[in-house]
XYZ file of C-alpha atoms in Angstrom:
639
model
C -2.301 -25.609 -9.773
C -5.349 -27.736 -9.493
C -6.731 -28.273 -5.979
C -6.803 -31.713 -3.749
C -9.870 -33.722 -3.333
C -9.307 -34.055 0.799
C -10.959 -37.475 0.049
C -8.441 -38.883 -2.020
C -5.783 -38.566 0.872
C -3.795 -41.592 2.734
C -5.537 -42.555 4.937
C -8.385 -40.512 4.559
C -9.063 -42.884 1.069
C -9.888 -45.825 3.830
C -13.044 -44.050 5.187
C -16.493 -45.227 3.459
C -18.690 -42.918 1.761
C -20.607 -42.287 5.085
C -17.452 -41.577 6.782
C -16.088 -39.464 4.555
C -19.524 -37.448 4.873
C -19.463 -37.181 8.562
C -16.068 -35.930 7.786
C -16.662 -33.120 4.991
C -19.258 -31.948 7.479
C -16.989 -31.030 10.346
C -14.131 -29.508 8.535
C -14.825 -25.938 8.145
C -13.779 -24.371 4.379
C -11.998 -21.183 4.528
C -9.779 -18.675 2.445
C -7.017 -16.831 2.957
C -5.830 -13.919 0.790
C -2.071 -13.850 -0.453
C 0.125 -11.631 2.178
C -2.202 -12.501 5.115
C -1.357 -14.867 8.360
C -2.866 -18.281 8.835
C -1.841 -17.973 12.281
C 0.916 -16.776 14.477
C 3.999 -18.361 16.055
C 3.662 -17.896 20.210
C -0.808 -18.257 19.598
C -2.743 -20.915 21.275
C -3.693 -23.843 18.649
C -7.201 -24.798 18.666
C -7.068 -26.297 15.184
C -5.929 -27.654 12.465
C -5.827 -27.185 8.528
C -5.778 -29.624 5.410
C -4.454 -27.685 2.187
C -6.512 -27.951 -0.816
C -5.222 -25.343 -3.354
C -2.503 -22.626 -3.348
C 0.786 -22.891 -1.706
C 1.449 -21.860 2.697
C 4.386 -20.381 3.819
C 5.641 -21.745 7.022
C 7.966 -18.725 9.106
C 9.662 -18.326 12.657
C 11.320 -15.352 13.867
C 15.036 -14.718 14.090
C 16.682 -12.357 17.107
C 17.617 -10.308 14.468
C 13.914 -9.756 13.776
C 13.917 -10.984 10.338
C 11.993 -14.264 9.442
C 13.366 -17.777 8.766
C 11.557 -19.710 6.119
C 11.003 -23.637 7.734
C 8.903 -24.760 4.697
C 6.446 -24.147 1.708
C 3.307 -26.346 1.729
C 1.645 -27.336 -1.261
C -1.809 -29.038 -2.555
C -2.729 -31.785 0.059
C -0.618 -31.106 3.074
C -2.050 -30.693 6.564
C -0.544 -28.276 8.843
C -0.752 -27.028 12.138
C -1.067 -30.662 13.583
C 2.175 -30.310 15.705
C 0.613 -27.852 18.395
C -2.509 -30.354 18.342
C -0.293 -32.734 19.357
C 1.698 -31.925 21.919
C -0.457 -29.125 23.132
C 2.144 -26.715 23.295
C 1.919 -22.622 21.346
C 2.437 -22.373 17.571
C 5.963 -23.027 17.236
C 5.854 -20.975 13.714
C 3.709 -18.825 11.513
C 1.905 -19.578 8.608
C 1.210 -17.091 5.714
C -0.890 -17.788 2.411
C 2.263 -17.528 0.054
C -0.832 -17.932 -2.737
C -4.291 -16.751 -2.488
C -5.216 -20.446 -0.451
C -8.017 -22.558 0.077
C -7.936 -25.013 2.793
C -10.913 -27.001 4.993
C -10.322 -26.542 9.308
C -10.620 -28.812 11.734
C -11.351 -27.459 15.196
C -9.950 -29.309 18.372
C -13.821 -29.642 19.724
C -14.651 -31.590 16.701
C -12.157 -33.913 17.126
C -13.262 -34.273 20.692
C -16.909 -35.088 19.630
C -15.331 -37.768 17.009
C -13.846 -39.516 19.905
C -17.268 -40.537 20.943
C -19.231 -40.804 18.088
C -16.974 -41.550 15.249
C -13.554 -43.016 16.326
C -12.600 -45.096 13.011
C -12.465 -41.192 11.452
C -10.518 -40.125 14.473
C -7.960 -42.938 13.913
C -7.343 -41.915 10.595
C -6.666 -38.330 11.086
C -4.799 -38.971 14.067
C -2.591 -40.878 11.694
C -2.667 -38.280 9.044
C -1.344 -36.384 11.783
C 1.452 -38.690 13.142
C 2.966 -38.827 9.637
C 2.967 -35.388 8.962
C 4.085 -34.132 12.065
C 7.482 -35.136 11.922
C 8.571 -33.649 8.886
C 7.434 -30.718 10.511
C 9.420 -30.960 13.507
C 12.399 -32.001 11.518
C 12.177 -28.777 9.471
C 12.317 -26.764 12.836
C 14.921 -28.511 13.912
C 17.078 -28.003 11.032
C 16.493 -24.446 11.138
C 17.077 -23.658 15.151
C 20.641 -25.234 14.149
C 20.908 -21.887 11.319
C 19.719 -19.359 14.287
C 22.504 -20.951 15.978
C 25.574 -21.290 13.627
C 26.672 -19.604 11.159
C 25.558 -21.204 7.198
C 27.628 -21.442 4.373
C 25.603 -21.700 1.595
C 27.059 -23.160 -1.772
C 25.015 -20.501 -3.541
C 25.832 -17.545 -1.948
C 29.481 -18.154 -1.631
C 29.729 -18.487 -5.293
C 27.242 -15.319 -5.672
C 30.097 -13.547 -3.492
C 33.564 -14.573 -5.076
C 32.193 -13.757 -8.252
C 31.023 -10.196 -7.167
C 34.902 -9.912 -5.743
C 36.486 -10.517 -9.045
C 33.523 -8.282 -10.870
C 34.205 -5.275 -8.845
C 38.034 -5.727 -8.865
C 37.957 -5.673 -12.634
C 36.412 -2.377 -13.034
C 38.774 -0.551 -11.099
C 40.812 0.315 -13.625
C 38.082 1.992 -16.026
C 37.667 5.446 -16.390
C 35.029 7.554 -15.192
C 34.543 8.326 -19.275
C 34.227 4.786 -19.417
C 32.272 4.206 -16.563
C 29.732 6.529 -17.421
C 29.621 4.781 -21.095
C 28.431 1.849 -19.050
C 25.519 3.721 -17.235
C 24.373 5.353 -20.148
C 23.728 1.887 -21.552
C 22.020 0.428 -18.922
C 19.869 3.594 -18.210
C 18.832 3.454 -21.525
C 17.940 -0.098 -22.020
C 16.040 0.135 -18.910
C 14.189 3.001 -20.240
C 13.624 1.406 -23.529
C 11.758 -1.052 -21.697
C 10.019 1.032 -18.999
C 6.474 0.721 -20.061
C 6.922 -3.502 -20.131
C 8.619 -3.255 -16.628
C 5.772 -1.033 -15.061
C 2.991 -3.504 -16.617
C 4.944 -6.353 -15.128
C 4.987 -4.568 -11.762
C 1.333 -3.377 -11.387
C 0.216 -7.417 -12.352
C 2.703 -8.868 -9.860
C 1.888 -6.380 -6.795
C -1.247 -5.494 -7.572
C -0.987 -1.805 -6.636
C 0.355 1.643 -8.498
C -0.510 3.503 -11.584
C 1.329 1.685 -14.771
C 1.608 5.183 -16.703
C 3.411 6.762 -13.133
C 5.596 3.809 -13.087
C 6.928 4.554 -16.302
C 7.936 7.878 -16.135
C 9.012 6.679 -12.343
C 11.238 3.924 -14.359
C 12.219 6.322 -16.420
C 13.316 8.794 -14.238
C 15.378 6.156 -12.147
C 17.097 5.143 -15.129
C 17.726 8.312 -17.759
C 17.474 10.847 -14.999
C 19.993 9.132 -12.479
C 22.330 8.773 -14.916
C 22.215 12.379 -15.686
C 22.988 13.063 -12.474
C 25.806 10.973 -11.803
C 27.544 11.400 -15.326
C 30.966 13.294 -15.335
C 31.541 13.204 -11.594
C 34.532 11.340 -10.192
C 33.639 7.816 -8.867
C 37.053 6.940 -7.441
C 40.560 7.881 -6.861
C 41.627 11.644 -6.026
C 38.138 13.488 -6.376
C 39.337 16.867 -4.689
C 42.175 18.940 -3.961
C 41.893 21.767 -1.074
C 45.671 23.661 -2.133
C 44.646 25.847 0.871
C 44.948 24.011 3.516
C 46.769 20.997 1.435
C 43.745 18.315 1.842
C 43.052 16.037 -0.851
C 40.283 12.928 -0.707
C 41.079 9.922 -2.255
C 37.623 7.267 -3.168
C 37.884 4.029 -2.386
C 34.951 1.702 -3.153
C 33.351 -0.403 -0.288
C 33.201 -3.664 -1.724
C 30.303 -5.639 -2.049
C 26.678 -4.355 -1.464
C 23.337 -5.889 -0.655
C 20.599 -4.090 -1.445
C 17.359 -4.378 -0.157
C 14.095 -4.137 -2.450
C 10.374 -2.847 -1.505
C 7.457 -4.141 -2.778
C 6.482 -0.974 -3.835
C 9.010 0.297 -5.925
C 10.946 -2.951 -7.408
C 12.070 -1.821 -10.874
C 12.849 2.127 -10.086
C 14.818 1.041 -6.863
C 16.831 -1.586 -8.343
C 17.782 0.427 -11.348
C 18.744 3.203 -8.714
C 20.931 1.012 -6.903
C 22.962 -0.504 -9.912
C 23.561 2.903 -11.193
C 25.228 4.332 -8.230
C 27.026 0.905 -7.521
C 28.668 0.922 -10.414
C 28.970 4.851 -10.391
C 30.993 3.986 -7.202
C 33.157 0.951 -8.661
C 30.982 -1.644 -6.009
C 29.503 -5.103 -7.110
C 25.708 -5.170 -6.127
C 23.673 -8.518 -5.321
C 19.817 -7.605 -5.064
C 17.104 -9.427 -2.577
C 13.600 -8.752 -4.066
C 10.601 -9.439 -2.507
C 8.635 -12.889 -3.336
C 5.917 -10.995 -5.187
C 8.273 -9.263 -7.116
C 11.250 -11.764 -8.040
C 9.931 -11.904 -11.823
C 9.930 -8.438 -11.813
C 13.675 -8.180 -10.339
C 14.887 -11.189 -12.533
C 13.524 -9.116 -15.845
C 15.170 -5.891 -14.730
C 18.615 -7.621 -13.802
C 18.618 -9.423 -16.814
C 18.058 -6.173 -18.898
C 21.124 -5.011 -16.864
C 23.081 -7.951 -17.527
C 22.347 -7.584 -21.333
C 23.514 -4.278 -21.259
C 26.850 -5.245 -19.235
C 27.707 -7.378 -21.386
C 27.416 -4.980 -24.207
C 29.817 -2.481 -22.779
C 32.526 -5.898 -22.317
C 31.855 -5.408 -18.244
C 32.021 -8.437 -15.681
C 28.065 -9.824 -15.785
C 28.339 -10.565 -12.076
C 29.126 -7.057 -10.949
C 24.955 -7.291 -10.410
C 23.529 -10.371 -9.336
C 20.290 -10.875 -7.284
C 18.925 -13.433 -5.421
C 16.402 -15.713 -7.968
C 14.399 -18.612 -5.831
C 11.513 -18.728 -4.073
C 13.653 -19.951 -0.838
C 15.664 -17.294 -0.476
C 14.931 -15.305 2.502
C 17.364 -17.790 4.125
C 20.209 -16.546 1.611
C 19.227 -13.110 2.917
C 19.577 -14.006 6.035
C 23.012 -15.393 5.198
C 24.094 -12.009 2.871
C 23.463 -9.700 5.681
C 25.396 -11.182 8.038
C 28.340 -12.315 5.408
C 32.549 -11.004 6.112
C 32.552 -10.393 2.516
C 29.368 -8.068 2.290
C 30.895 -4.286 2.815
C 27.023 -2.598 3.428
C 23.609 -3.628 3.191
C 21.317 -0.759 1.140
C 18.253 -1.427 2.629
C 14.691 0.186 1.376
C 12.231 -0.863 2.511
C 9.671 -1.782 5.187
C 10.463 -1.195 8.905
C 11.439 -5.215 9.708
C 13.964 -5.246 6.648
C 15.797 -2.122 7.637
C 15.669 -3.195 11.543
C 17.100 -6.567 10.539
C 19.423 -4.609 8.382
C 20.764 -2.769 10.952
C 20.676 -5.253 13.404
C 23.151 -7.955 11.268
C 26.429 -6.700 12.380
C 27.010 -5.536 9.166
C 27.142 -1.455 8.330
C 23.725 -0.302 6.701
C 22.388 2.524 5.263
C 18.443 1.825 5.949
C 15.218 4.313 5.698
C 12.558 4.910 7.205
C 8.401 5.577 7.166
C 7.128 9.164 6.157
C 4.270 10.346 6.644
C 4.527 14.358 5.411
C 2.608 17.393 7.114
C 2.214 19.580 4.371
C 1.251 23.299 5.981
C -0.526 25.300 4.002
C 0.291 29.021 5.201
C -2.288 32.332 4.930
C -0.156 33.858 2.593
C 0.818 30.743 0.537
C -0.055 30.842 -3.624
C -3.264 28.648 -3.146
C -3.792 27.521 -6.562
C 0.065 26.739 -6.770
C -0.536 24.368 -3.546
C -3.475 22.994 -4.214
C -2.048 21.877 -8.091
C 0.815 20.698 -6.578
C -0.580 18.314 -3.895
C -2.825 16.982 -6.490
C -0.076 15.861 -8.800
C 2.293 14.784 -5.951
C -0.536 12.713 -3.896
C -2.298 11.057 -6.978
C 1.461 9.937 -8.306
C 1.448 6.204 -8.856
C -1.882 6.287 -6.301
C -0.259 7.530 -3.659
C 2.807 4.394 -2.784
C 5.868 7.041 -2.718
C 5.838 6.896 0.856
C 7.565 11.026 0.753
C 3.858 12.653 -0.582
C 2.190 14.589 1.554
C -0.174 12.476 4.292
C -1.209 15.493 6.387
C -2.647 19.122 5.344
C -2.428 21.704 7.508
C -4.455 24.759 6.544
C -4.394 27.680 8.052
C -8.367 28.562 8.427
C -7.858 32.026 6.783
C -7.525 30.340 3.496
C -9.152 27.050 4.612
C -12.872 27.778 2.597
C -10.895 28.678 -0.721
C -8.009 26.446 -0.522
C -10.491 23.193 -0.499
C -12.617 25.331 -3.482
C -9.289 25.037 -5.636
C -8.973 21.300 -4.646
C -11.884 20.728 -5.862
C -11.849 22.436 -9.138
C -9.034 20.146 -8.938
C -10.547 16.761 -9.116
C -10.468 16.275 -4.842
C -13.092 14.808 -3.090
C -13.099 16.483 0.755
C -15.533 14.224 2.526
C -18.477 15.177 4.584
C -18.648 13.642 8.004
C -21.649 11.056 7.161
C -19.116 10.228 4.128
C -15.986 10.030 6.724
C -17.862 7.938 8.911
C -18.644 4.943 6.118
C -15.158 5.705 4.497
C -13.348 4.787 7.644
C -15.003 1.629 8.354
C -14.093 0.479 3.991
C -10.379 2.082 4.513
C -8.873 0.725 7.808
C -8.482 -2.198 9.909
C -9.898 -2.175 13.084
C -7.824 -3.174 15.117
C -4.232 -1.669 13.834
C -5.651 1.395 12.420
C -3.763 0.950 8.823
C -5.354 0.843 6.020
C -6.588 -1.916 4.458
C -4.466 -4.196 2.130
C -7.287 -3.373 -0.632
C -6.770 0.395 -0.284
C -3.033 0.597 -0.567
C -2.086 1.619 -4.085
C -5.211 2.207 -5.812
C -7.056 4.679 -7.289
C -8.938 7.786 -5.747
C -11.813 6.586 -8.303
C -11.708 2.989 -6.684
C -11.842 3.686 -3.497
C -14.504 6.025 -3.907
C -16.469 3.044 -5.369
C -15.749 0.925 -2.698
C -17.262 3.670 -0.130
C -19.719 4.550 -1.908
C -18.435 7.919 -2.524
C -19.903 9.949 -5.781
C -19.328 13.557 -7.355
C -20.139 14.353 -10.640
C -16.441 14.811 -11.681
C -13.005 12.574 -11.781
C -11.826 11.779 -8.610
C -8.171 12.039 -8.117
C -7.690 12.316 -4.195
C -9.494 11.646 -1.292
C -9.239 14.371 1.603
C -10.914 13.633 5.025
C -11.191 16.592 7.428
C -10.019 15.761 10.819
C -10.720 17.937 14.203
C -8.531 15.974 16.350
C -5.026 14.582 16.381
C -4.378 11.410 18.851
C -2.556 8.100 18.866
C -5.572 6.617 18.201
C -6.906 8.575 14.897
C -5.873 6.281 12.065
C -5.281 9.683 9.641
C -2.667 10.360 11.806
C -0.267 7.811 10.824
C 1.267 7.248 6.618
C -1.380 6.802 3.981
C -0.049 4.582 1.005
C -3.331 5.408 -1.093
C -4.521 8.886 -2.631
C -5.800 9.983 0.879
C -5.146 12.900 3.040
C -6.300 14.085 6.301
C -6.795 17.926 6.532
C -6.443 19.375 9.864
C -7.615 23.400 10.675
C -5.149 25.728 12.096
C -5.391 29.394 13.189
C -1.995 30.411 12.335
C 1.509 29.331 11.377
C 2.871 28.810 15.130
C -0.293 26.264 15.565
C 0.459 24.621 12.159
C 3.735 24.351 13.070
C 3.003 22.438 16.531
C 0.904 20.137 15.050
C 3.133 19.489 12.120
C 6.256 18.440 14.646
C 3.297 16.178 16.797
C 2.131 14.407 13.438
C 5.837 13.459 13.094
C 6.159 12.626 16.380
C 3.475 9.793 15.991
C 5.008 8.642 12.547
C 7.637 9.255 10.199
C 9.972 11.391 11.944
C 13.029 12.115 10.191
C 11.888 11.481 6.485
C 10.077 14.818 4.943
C 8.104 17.993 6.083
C 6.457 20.594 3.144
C 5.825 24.360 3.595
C 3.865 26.936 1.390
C 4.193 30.493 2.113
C 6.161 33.388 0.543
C 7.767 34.433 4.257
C 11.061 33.244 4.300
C 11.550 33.875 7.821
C 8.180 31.166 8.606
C 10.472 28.944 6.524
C 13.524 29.508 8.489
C 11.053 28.392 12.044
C 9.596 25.984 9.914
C 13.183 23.938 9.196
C 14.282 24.787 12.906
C 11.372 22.768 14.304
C 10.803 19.852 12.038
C 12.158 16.750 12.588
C 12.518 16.118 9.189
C 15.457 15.123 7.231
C 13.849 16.968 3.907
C 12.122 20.508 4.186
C 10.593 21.571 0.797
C 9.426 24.493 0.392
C 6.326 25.271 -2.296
C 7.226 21.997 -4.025
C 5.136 18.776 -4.532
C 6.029 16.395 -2.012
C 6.809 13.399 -4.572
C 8.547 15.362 -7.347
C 10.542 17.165 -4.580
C 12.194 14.858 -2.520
C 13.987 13.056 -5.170
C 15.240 16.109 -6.740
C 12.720 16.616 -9.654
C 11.906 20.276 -8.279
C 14.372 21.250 -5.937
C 18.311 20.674 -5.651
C 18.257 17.664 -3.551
C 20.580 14.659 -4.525
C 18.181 12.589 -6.876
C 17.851 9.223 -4.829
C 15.130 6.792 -4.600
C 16.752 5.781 -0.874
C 15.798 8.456 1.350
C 17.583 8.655 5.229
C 15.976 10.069 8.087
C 18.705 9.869 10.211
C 18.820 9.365 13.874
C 15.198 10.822 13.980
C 13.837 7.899 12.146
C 16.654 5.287 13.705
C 18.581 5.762 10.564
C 22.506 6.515 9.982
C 22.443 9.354 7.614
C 19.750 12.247 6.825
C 21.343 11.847 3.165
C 19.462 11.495 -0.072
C 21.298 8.729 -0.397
C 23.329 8.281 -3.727
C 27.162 6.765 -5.085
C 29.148 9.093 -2.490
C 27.403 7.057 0.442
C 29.117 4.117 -0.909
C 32.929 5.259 -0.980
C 35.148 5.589 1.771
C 37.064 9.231 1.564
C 40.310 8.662 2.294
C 41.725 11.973 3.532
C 45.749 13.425 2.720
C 46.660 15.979 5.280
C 50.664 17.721 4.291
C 52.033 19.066 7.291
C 51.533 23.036 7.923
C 52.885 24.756 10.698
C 50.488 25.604 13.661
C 48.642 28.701 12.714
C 48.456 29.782 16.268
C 50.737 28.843 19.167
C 48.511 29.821 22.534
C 51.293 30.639 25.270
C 48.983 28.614 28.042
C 49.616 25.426 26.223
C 53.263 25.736 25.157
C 54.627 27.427 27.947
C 56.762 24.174 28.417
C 57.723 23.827 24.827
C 58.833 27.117 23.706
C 59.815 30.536 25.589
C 57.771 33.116 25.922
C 59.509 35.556 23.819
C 59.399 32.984 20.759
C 55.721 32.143 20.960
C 55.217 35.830 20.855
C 57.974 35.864 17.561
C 56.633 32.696 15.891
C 52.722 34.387 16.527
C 53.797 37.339 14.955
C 55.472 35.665 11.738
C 52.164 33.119 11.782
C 49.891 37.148 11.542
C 52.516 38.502 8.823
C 51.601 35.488 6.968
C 55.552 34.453 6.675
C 54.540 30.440 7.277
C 57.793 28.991 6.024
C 60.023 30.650 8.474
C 57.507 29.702 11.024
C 58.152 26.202 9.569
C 61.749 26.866 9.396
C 62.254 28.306 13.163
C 60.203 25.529 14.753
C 61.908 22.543 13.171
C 65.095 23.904 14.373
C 63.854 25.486 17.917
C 62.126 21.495 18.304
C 65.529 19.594 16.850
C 67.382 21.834 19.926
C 65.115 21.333 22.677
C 65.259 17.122 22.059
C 69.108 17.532 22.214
């Protein structure tokens, strides 16, 4: 998109040379990076902005804490006028949808061209006048969405044909069924390496090799783990107590998409929908939605192949559609929302009236125990934290060492291809890695590699660098390597013993990502027993690498790539979440006679000297004269 010459706008075009000098001089050029705010709805406007290249999203918040879209801007649009103008907050936010660059005006100026230059003043007032209703009209059309419910054309046709998609495959065997997964798994895997490029270029973050074995694994090995297992109908039979379940599928499901993990997540999600006989409509994330619309049409392909309904997985395709979210989450025909993702999505999720299955942060203490198998650990963190530099939010964040083994645990780290940083090194590497304010790292740290951030901070050793480890003395609110690291970067706190390790394990959780995983290495089972009694964690693994663990890789968890944490993390299960979570178990319960009649309770039912008979027949194990001589004692006493 090329940019806007500023002086080529109505009625800017009317000022002279001179004029449009005077002009260039007061606006002030500035940039914005893609992802960041512009400025915030509820802030105090002291200027305004002319667009001259990229494209401004335009946002106002919802009760349900999700945003409403009220606009895109393009190329040669002026916004933020409206606050200018009647002196009131920001009525909305604005976010650089594109990297942007735009020139600002700042209230004072306009002040000073009051006095000294009015004819410019005239013509940006009515730059302003013309532009400012469109504005307001947008914000009025969208306080009547908060307010009423929307039918959109779009998503109602999305919806009926989901309906008829997931009726149709009710009928098809889980032989047939799993045909169907097969083929999808392995056309997504087929194109794995194409799908991770695609991924890394549109977010800008991750390791492409990672995500293809992460695509990979999503596709080939959740099949494996769903194939041969009963999806619906009667999928167990207890003859001792006469029990069976019956699965019925839930309908229609909206899943949620992170930024992070598009392709692997979606993939995930189909699989187990279908696994489970549910229709699926997918919501990707604007940075993503070329990414989402390859992998669903691979899908698609491969449904059509296998003479399935097409529309059994649909997703969401334009630019505009946060208002269709919106819509799908709080939609009578939507049976669950799937929700991975950032802490807004699954709040919004979970706040739409509709059930949800949502997730939450992480942010793993990993204790490292005197008698653990050092080398084992070490290896293991290395592999696990360096994954796909460092975005699977279930890696380890946190080491706590016990400071027997502290000198040759960070020897083996080394050897390794860590860097532990000295504290002159901490002290720079802080300032490069997180914001000041918040804390969090930096947008320009999340998902790369050890090696470039080490460039950034100026950090050298004369071998690959494949993690960054920053020794810590202190944990507080207020220590930013207390809180989830998406990057190859750990904290390492010092403990004395297990008990200490295992306080400051449950406070790191405490101050983020309670309820998603805590790690262990030792050899004494009964530390691991305290260990699980005290976390707060909905995953305890035990010797295993944080990444490979969690998702079943190396231990013999449910493979998932939706992870609960519960009611610690303000979640509804604790499950690796996977095609069960999406049936409802209908339970058939024969009738059995009681197997003990207590004498307090029945006293008025029975006599004594038959509770004491029917007990005695109940021990002997003689139930159906039990049966028999309660049926006919209960007929008598109605008469």
């Amino acid at each position: 998109m090329k940019p806007v010459l500023i002086s080529l706008l109505e009625p800017l075009n009317k000022l002279s040379a001179s004029e449009q000098m005077v002009l260039e001089k007061i606006m002030q050029p500035v940039s914005f990076s893609a992802g960041t705010y512009i400025f915030k709805e509820g802030s105090f406007a002291d200027s305004c902005y002319i667009l001259e290249e990229g494209i401004v999203r335009i946002e106002t918040a919802s009760e349900s804490s999700s945003n409403f879209v009220v606009n895109y801007l393009e190329a040669g649009t002026i916004f933020g006028e409206i606050s200018l103008l009647d002196k009131m907050p920001r009525s909305a936010t604005a976010y650089a949808q594109t990297n942007i660059i735009a020139k600002k005006i700042l209230i004072q100026e306009l002040e000073i061209l009051l006095e000294t230059s009015p004819r410019i003043l005239i013509c940006l007032w009515e730059m302003f006048r013309k532009a400012a209703p469109l504005g307001v009209r947008s914000l009025n059309e969208l306080t009547i969405k908060k307010n009423h419910f929307v039918i959109n054309p779009e998503v109602e046709v999305m919806l009926d044909k989901a309906l008829l998609a997931q009726k149709e495959i009710q009928t098809w065997s889980e032989e047939r069924i799993d045909a169907l997964l097969l083929v999808i798994a392995s056309s997504i895997a087929q194109h794995a390496e194409s799908l991770a490029t695609a991924t890394v270029k549109a977010t800008r973050v991750g390791d492409i090799l990672d995500k293809v074995t992460k695509n990979k694994i999503a596709s080939l090995g959740i099949y494996r783990s769903l194939v041969g297992k009963s999806g619906c109908g009667f999928i167990s039979n207890n003859k001792i107590n006469n029990v069976c379940e019956i699965a019925s599928p839930m309908g229609i499901i909206f899943g949620m998409i992170p930024m992070t993990n598009p392709v692997a997540t979606a993939v995930f999600k189909a699989l187990i929908c279908i696994k489970s006989r549910n229709a699926l409509i997918l919501s990707f994330p604007l940075s993503t939605k070329n990414v989402g619309t390859l992998v669903c049409e691979i899908i698609q392909e491969a449904l059509i192949r296998q003479d399935a309904p097409v529309e059994l997985i649909q997703w969401l395709k334009h630019r505009s559609s946060r208002e269709q979210t919106e819509i799908l989450m709080k939609h009578k025909n939507v049976s669950l929302i799937l929700a991975t993702g950032g802490a807004s999505m699954v709040k919004a999720a979970y706040s739409s009236g509709t059930p949800a299955i949502g997730v939450g942060p992480a942010n793993t203490p990993t204790l490292i125990c005197a008698d653990a198998n050092i080398q084992h650990a070490a290896r293991t963190i290395i592999v696990s934290k360096s994954f796909d530099n460092g975005l699977i939010c279930g890696s380890e964040h946190n080491l706590i060492v016990d400071a027997r083994v502290r000198k040759n645990f960070i020897k083996v780290l080394e050897q390794e291809g860590a860097a532990i940083l000295t504290h002159e090194e901490k002290s720079y590497f802080s300032t490069v890695a997180f914001e000041d304010k918040s804390n969090r790292l930096q947008a320009k740290i999340i998902g790369q590699s050890a090696a470039k951030i080490a460039v950034m901070a100026n950090i050298k050793r004369d071998y690959h660098i494949k993690l960054i480890i920053v020794p810590n003395e202190f944990l507080s609110l207020d220590n930013p390597y207390a809180y989830e690291k998406m990057a190859p970067i750990l904290s390492l706190f010092t403990v004395q013993n297990e008990i200490e390790g295992i306080d400051l394990c449950r406070s790191i959780l405490q101050i983020e990502g309670k309820g998603h995983t805590a790690i262990i290495h030792t050899k004494n089972k009964a530390v691991v027993r305290r260990f699980g009694l005290e976390m707060p964690a909905s995953r305890i693994l035990v010797n295993s690498p944080g990444v490979h663990g969690i998702i079943g890789l190396t231990s013999a968890l449910d493979p998932s790539f939706t992870l609960g944490c519960g009611t610690f993390g303000g979640n509804s299960t604790t499950d690796n979440v996977t095609y069960s979570n999406l049936l409802n178990l209908k339970r058939v319960a024969y009738y059995q006679a009681p197997k003990f009649l207590d004498p307090e309770i029945f006293k008025n039912t029975y006599p004594q000297w038959l509770l004491q008979l029917l007990n005695l027949l109940n021990f002997l194990k003689l139930n159906a004269l039990v049966t028999f001589i309660s049926q006919r004692v209960s007929i008598q006493l109605r008469r």
